[in-house]
């Protein structure tokens, strides 16, 4: 799997926060539940982030997008 997922950047790793040490697991879960926001940036400095799901109402998506843009600025 690593040969397929690795070049695409999809392997879990500590740097991206998708792999945590057992000692840090509780703190990581707590941060996530408190609303930790992570930004991903590609080589051309494009910020990539999700701000909702298809099932969300339009008002909720707008509120999430506003919060995301506010946190970036």
PDB file of C-alpha atoms in Angstrom:
ATOM      1  CA  UNK A   1       0.000   0.000   0.000  1.00  0.00           C
ATOM      2  CA  UNK A   2       2.838   2.390   0.764  1.00  0.00           C
ATOM      3  CA  UNK A   3       4.078   2.292  -2.836  1.00  0.00           C
ATOM      4  CA  UNK A   4       0.663   3.399  -4.088  1.00  0.00           C
ATOM      5  CA  UNK A   5      -0.366   5.841  -1.336  1.00  0.00           C
ATOM      6  CA  UNK A   6       3.060   7.274  -0.516  1.00  0.00           C
ATOM      7  CA  UNK A   7       3.679   9.247  -3.723  1.00  0.00           C
ATOM      8  CA  UNK A   8       0.152  10.668  -3.527  1.00  0.00           C
ATOM      9  CA  UNK A   9       0.757  11.953   0.007  1.00  0.00           C
ATOM     10  CA  UNK A  10      -1.988   9.764   1.456  1.00  0.00           C
ATOM     11  CA  UNK A  11       0.042   7.735   3.934  1.00  0.00           C
ATOM     12  CA  UNK A  12      -0.578   8.565   7.590  1.00  0.00           C
ATOM     13  CA  UNK A  13       2.309  10.377   9.227  1.00  0.00           C
ATOM     14  CA  UNK A  14       3.122  12.379  12.322  1.00  0.00           C
ATOM     15  CA  UNK A  15       3.782  15.598  10.408  1.00  0.00           C
ATOM     16  CA  UNK A  16       0.257  15.767   8.985  1.00  0.00           C
ATOM     17  CA  UNK A  17      -1.367  14.796  12.289  1.00  0.00           C
ATOM     18  CA  UNK A  18      -2.869  11.554  11.002  1.00  0.00           C
ATOM     19  CA  UNK A  19      -0.548   9.430  13.120  1.00  0.00           C
ATOM     20  CA  UNK A  20      -0.089  10.129  16.821  1.00  0.00           C
ATOM     21  CA  UNK A  21       1.908   8.530  19.603  1.00  0.00           C
ATOM     22  CA  UNK A  22      -0.111   6.566  22.183  1.00  0.00           C
ATOM     23  CA  UNK A  23       0.968   9.040  24.881  1.00  0.00           C
ATOM     24  CA  UNK A  24      -0.485  11.966  22.900  1.00  0.00           C
ATOM     25  CA  UNK A  25      -3.724  10.284  21.835  1.00  0.00           C
ATOM     26  CA  UNK A  26      -5.995  11.785  24.502  1.00  0.00           C
ATOM     27  CA  UNK A  27      -4.641  15.299  23.978  1.00  0.00           C
ATOM     28  CA  UNK A  28      -5.030  14.969  20.205  1.00  0.00           C
ATOM     29  CA  UNK A  29      -8.644  13.796  20.489  1.00  0.00           C
ATOM     30  CA  UNK A  30      -9.392  16.646  22.913  1.00  0.00           C
ATOM     31  CA  UNK A  31      -7.942  19.224  20.505  1.00  0.00           C
ATOM     32  CA  UNK A  32      -9.942  17.776  17.630  1.00  0.00           C
ATOM     33  CA  UNK A  33     -13.206  17.938  19.576  1.00  0.00           C
ATOM     34  CA  UNK A  34     -12.483  21.543  20.545  1.00  0.00           C
ATOM     35  CA  UNK A  35     -12.399  22.505  16.880  1.00  0.00           C
ATOM     36  CA  UNK A  36      -8.764  22.307  15.828  1.00  0.00           C
ATOM     37  CA  UNK A  37      -8.435  23.620  12.282  1.00  0.00           C
ATOM     38  CA  UNK A  38      -5.663  22.395   9.995  1.00  0.00           C
ATOM     39  CA  UNK A  39      -4.758  23.961   6.694  1.00  0.00           C
ATOM     40  CA  UNK A  40      -3.182  22.027   3.853  1.00  0.00           C
ATOM     41  CA  UNK A  41      -1.163  23.910   1.285  1.00  0.00           C
ATOM     42  CA  UNK A  42       0.128  22.459  -1.977  1.00  0.00           C
ATOM     43  CA  UNK A  43       3.269  23.387  -3.914  1.00  0.00           C
ATOM     44  CA  UNK A  44       1.617  26.394  -5.568  1.00  0.00           C
ATOM     45  CA  UNK A  45       0.487  27.811  -2.173  1.00  0.00           C
ATOM     46  CA  UNK A  46      -3.167  26.899  -2.694  1.00  0.00           C
ATOM     47  CA  UNK A  47      -4.971  26.353   0.614  1.00  0.00           C
ATOM     48  CA  UNK A  48      -7.065  23.171   0.623  1.00  0.00           C
ATOM     49  CA  UNK A  49      -9.658  22.623   3.331  1.00  0.00           C
ATOM     50  CA  UNK A  50     -13.130  21.145   3.779  1.00  0.00           C
ATOM     51  CA  UNK A  51     -15.787  23.299   5.358  1.00  0.00           C
ATOM     52  CA  UNK A  52     -18.850  21.074   5.203  1.00  0.00           C
ATOM     53  CA  UNK A  53     -20.662  18.087   3.804  1.00  0.00           C
ATOM     54  CA  UNK A  54     -23.337  17.721   1.164  1.00  0.00           C
ATOM     55  CA  UNK A  55     -25.938  17.026   3.849  1.00  0.00           C
ATOM     56  CA  UNK A  56     -25.371  20.447   5.507  1.00  0.00           C
ATOM     57  CA  UNK A  57     -27.910  23.207   5.038  1.00  0.00           C
ATOM     58  CA  UNK A  58     -26.845  26.185   2.948  1.00  0.00           C
ATOM     59  CA  UNK A  59     -26.804  28.466   6.015  1.00  0.00           C
ATOM     60  CA  UNK A  60     -24.499  26.058   7.870  1.00  0.00           C
ATOM     61  CA  UNK A  61     -22.125  25.851   4.906  1.00  0.00           C
ATOM     62  CA  UNK A  62     -22.023  29.641   4.680  1.00  0.00           C
ATOM     63  CA  UNK A  63     -21.291  29.945   8.409  1.00  0.00           C
ATOM     64  CA  UNK A  64     -18.485  27.374   8.137  1.00  0.00           C
ATOM     65  CA  UNK A  65     -16.998  29.118   5.109  1.00  0.00           C
ATOM     66  CA  UNK A  66     -17.113  32.481   6.887  1.00  0.00           C
ATOM     67  CA  UNK A  67     -15.357  30.990   9.925  1.00  0.00           C
ATOM     68  CA  UNK A  68     -12.703  29.393   7.699  1.00  0.00           C
ATOM     69  CA  UNK A  69     -11.995  32.632   5.855  1.00  0.00           C
ATOM     70  CA  UNK A  70     -11.886  34.550   9.135  1.00  0.00           C
ATOM     71  CA  UNK A  71      -9.345  32.125  10.589  1.00  0.00           C
ATOM     72  CA  UNK A  72      -7.115  32.454   7.526  1.00  0.00           C
ATOM     73  CA  UNK A  73      -7.150  36.255   7.483  1.00  0.00           C
TER      74      UNK A  73
END
